[in-house]
């Protein structure tokens, strides 16, 4: 029983190490893309405002 529990914990740890960083990188990448899009929109708005002046 103890050995099976240890194997289960080891597998759970293994998958958490593999999956969680992958999700974190994907989430961070999506955030960077959204931030870049938002930054691009802000720059475009500033250009329009400058042309109006």
XYZ file of N, CA and C in Angstrom:
159
model
N 0.834 -1.211 0.000
C 0.000 0.000 0.000
C 0.864 1.255 0.000
N 1.903 1.265 0.838
C 2.750 2.457 0.931
C 3.454 2.705 -0.390
N 3.940 1.611 -1.014
C 4.647 1.782 -2.282
C 3.710 2.358 -3.344
N 2.477 1.849 -3.393
C 1.525 2.362 -4.374
C 1.227 3.837 -4.126
N 1.101 4.224 -2.859
C 0.835 5.624 -2.545
C 2.022 6.485 -2.985
N 3.242 6.004 -2.743
C 4.426 6.762 -3.151
C 4.464 6.925 -4.668
N 4.133 5.864 -5.377
C 4.130 5.951 -6.841
C 3.071 6.944 -7.306
N 1.919 6.918 -6.650
C 0.847 7.846 -7.015
C 1.304 9.288 -6.782
N 1.920 9.561 -5.640
C 2.403 10.908 -5.339
C 3.483 11.322 -6.328
N 4.360 10.381 -6.686
C 5.427 10.688 -7.636
C 4.840 11.032 -8.999
N 3.837 10.270 -9.434
C 3.200 10.561 -10.720
C 2.487 11.908 -10.688
N 1.815 12.189 -9.579
C 1.111 13.465 -9.456
C 2.122 14.615 -9.491
N 3.240 14.451 -8.805
C 4.285 15.477 -8.812
C 4.860 15.639 -10.212
N 5.099 14.511 -10.891
C 5.665 14.551 -12.244
C 4.755 15.332 -13.179
N 3.453 15.018 -13.150
C 2.523 15.692 -14.053
C 2.350 17.157 -13.691
N 2.389 17.481 -12.390
C 2.265 18.882 -11.996
C 3.478 19.669 -12.482
N 4.648 19.035 -12.472
C 5.862 19.708 -12.947
C 5.798 19.918 -14.452
N 5.244 18.953 -15.187
C 5.188 19.064 -16.650
C 4.073 20.015 -17.084
N 2.881 19.849 -16.521
C 1.710 20.570 -17.025
C 1.669 22.021 -16.549
N 1.927 22.264 -15.274
C 1.769 23.622 -14.744
C 2.700 24.625 -15.428
N 3.997 24.327 -15.609
C 4.835 25.297 -16.326
C 4.357 25.525 -17.759
N 3.862 24.501 -18.422
C 3.373 24.661 -19.792
C 2.188 25.619 -19.809
N 1.272 25.479 -18.859
C 0.117 26.373 -18.777
C 0.579 27.779 -18.426
N 1.574 27.890 -17.557
C 2.071 29.201 -17.142
C 2.697 29.929 -18.326
N 3.479 29.207 -19.114
C 4.111 29.825 -20.281
C 3.044 30.247 -21.281
N 2.053 29.389 -21.511
C 0.976 29.718 -22.448
C 0.198 30.932 -21.948
N -0.100 30.950 -20.635
C -0.849 32.068 -20.060
C -0.029 33.347 -20.170
N 1.272 33.258 -19.887
C 2.127 34.435 -19.952
C 2.228 34.922 -21.388
N 2.304 33.982 -22.321
C 2.380 34.358 -23.725
C 1.112 35.061 -24.173
N -0.032 34.563 -23.746
C -1.299 35.198 -24.117
C -1.366 36.597 -23.525
N -0.890 36.744 -22.291
C -0.909 38.056 -21.647
C -0.002 39.014 -22.403
N 1.163 38.543 -22.816
C 2.074 39.404 -23.564
C 1.447 39.822 -24.885
N 0.755 38.914 -25.548
C 0.114 39.239 -26.822
C -0.985 40.276 -26.606
N -1.780 40.101 -25.551
C -2.847 41.061 -25.260
C -2.254 42.423 -24.935
N -1.175 42.434 -24.156
C -0.535 43.693 -23.795
C 0.017 44.372 -25.036
N 0.594 43.600 -25.942
C 1.141 44.174 -27.178
C 0.020 44.763 -28.025
N -1.108 44.047 -28.123
C -2.243 44.553 -28.896
C -2.772 45.838 -28.263
N -2.851 45.853 -26.939
C -3.344 47.032 -26.229
C -2.385 48.201 -26.446
N -1.090 47.918 -26.396
C -0.085 48.958 -26.611
C -0.194 49.508 -28.024
N -0.390 48.616 -28.991
C -0.519 49.046 -30.384
C -1.740 49.948 -30.549
N -2.850 49.583 -29.904
C -4.073 50.389 -29.996
C -3.830 51.761 -29.372
N -3.134 51.801 -28.234
C -2.847 53.085 -27.588
C -1.991 53.964 -28.489
N -1.001 53.372 -29.139
C -0.142 54.141 -30.030
C -0.954 54.702 -31.194
N -1.857 53.915 -31.732
C -2.693 54.386 -32.838
C -3.583 55.538 -32.376
N -4.144 55.434 -31.175
C -4.997 56.505 -30.650
C -4.185 57.780 -30.471
N -2.951 57.664 -29.993
C -2.106 58.837 -29.811
C -1.802 59.489 -31.152
N -1.571 58.694 -32.168
C -1.281 59.246 -33.493
C -2.488 60.011 -34.024
N -3.680 59.464 -33.818
C -4.902 60.135 -34.279
C -5.068 61.461 -33.538
N -4.814 61.449 -32.226
C -4.937 62.677 -31.430
C -3.938 63.718 -31.914
N -2.718 63.292 -32.217
C -1.706 64.230 -32.691
C -2.108 64.835 -34.026
N -2.705 64.052 -34.895
C -3.130 64.579 -36.192
C -4.243 65.613 -36.005
N -5.134 65.370 -35.044
C -6.229 66.322 -34.791
C -5.661 67.660 -34.318
N -4.625 67.625 -33.476
C -4.020 68.869 -32.991
C -3.339 69.572 -34.160
